[in-house]
mmCIF file of C-alpha atoms in Angstrom:
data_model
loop_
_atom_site.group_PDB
_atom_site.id
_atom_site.type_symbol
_atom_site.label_atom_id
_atom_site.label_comp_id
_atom_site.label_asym_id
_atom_site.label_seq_id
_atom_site.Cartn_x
_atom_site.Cartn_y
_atom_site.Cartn_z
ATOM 1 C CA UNK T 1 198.671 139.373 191.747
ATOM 2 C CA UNK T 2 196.433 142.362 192.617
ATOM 3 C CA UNK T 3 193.127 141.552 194.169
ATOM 4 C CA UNK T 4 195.259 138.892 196.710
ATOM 5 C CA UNK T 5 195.356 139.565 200.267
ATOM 6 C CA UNK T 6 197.979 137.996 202.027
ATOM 7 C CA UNK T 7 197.987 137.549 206.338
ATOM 8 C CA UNK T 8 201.098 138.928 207.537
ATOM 9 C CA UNK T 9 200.570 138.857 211.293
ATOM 10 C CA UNK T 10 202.933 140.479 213.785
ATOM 11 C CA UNK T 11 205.774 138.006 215.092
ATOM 12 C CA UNK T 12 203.990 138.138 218.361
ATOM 13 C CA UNK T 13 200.952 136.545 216.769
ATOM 14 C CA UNK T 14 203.282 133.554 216.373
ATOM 15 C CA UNK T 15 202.616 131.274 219.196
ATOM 16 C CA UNK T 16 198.795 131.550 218.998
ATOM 17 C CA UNK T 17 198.864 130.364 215.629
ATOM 18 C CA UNK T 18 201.488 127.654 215.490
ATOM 19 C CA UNK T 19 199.503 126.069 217.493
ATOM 20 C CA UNK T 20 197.376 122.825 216.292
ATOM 21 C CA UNK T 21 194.893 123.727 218.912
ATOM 22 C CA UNK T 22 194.045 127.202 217.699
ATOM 23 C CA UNK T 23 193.443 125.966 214.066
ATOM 24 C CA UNK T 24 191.329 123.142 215.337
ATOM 25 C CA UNK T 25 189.426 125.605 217.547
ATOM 26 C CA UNK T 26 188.945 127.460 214.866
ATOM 27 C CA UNK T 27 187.428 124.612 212.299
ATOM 28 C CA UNK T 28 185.378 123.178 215.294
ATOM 29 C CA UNK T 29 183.730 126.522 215.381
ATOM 30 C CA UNK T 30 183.137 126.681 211.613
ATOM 31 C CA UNK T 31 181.477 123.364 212.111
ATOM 32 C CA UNK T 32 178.782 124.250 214.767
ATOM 33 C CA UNK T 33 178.202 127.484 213.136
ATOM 34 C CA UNK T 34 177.845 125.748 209.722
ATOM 35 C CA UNK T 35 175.973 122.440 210.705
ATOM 36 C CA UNK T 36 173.625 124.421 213.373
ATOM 37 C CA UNK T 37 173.002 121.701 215.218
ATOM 38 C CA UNK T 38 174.640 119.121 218.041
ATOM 39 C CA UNK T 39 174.388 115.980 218.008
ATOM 40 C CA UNK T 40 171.453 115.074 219.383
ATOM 41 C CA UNK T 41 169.537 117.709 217.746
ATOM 42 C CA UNK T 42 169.400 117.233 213.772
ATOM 43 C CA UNK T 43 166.785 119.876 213.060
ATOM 44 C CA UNK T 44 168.675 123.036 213.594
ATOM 45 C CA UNK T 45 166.498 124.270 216.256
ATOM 46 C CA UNK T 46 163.832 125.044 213.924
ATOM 47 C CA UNK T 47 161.551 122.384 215.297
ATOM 48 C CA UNK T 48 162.055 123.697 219.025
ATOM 49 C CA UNK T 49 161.162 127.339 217.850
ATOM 50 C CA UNK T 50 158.647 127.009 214.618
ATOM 51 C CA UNK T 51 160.023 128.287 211.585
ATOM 52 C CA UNK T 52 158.911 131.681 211.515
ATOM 53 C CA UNK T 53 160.581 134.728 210.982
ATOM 54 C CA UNK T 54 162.813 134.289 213.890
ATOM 55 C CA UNK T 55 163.880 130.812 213.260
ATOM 56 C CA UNK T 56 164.433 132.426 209.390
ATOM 57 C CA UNK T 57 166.624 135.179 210.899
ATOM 58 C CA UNK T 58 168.740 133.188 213.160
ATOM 59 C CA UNK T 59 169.287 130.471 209.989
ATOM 60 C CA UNK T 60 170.403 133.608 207.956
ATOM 61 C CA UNK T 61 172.661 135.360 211.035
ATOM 62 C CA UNK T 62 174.334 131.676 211.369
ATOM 63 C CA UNK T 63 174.725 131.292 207.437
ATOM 64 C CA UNK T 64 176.490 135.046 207.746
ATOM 65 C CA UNK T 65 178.598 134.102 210.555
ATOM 66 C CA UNK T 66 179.675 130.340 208.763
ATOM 67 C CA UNK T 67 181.245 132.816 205.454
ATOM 68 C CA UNK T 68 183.086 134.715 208.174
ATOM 69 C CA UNK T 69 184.466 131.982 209.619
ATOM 70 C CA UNK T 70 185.320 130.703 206.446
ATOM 71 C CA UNK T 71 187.109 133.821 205.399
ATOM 72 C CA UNK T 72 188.886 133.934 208.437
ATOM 73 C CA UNK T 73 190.096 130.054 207.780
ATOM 74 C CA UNK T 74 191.286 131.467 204.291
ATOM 75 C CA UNK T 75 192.806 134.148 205.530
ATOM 76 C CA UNK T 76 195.089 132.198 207.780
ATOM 77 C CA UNK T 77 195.503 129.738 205.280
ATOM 78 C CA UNK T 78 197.293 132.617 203.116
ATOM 79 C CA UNK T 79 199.828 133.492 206.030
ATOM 80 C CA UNK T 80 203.136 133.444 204.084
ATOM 81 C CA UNK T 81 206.179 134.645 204.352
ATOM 82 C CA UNK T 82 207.452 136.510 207.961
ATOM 83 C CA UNK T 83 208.074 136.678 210.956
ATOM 84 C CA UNK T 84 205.341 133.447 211.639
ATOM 85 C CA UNK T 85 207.247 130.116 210.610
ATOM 86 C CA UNK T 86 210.843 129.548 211.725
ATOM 87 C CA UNK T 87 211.619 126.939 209.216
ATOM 88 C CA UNK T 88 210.035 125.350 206.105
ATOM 89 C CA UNK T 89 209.219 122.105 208.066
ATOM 90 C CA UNK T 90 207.213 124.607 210.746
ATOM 91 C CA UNK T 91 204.881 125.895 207.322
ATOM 92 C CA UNK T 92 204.850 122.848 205.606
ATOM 93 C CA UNK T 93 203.154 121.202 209.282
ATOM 94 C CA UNK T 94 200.846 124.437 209.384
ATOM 95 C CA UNK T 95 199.763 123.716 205.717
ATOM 96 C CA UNK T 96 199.625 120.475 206.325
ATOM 97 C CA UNK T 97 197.109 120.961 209.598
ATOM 98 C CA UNK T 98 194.917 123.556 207.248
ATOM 99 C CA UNK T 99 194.646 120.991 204.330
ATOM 100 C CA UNK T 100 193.715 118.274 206.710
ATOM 101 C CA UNK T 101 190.891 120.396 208.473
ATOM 102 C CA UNK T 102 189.379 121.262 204.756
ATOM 103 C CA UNK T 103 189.068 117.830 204.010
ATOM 104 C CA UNK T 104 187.759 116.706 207.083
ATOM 105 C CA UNK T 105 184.651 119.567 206.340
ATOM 106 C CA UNK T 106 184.354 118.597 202.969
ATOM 107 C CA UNK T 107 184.021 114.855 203.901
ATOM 108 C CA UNK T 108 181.677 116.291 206.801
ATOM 109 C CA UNK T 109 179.577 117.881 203.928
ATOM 110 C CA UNK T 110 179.384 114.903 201.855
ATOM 111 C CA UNK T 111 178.651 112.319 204.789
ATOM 112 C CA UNK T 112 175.583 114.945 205.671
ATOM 113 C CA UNK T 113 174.374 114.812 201.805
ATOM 114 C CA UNK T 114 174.032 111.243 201.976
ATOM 115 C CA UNK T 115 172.134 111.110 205.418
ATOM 116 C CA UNK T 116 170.169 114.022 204.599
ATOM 117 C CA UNK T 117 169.634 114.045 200.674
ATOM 118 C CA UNK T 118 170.587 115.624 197.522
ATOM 119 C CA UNK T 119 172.134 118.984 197.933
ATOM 120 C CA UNK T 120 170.672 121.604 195.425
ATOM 121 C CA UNK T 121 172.085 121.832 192.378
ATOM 122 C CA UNK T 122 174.449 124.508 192.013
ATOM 123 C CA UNK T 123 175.209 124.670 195.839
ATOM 124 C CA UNK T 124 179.129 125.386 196.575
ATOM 125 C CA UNK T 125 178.991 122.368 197.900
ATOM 126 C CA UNK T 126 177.261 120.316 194.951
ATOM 127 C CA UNK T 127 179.510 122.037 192.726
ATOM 128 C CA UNK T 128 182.841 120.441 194.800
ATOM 129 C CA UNK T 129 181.097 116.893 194.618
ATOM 130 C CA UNK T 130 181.291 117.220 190.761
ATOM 131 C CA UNK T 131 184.424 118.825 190.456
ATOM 132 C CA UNK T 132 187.160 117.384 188.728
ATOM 133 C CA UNK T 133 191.009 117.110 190.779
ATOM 134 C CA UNK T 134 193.535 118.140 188.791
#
């Protein structure tokens, strides 16, 4: 199809990213950068600094910086065929490990609407609660 953009890494990119812990680095970075916050901070830091302009710039760098990450999660979920995966069972795992880190946000994203509210209508995310599996 034209318009799709498929990650063919070098075969010496190979070890890096058959590796569980690099995907799960990267998806526990997505996740600060996303929810903004630790654990024992549910505010974002916007209490600690005011929301003013700064506070409004930071929200939007981190917002910029989440749909990077999020690209880059996409890219690597398109990494096909190569020099990457030595056997089916190796990129059926690696699928596998990708599909279980989406759902893990996802859930993430839905636990936070119910502790924190509705999520506006015609969010990304609002729009996957409604969405139909087929």
């Amino acid at each position: 199809k034209s318009g799709t953009v498929l990650l063919r890494p070098p075969q010496r990119w190979r070890e890096s990213l058959i590796n569980p812990e690099f995907l799960g680095a990267m998806f526990r970075v997505y996740t600060v950068v996303r929810v903004g916050r630790d654990n024992n901070n549910n505010d974002g830091g916007a209490a600690s600094v005011g929301f003013d302009s700064f506070a409004i710039s930071i929200l939007g760098k981190r917002g910029r910086l989440a749909h990077l990450l999020r690209q880059l999660l996409l890219q690597l979920s398109s990494i096909a065929k190569g020099p990457i995966f030595a056997s089916e069972q190796e990129r059926a795992a690696y699928a596998g490990f990708l599909l279980d880190g989406c759902l893990n946000q996802m859930e993430a994203i839905l636990n936070e609407q119910q502790q924190y509210g509705p999520l506006r209508e015609g969010s990304m995310v609002a729009d996957l609660g409604s969405a139909e599996i087929v």
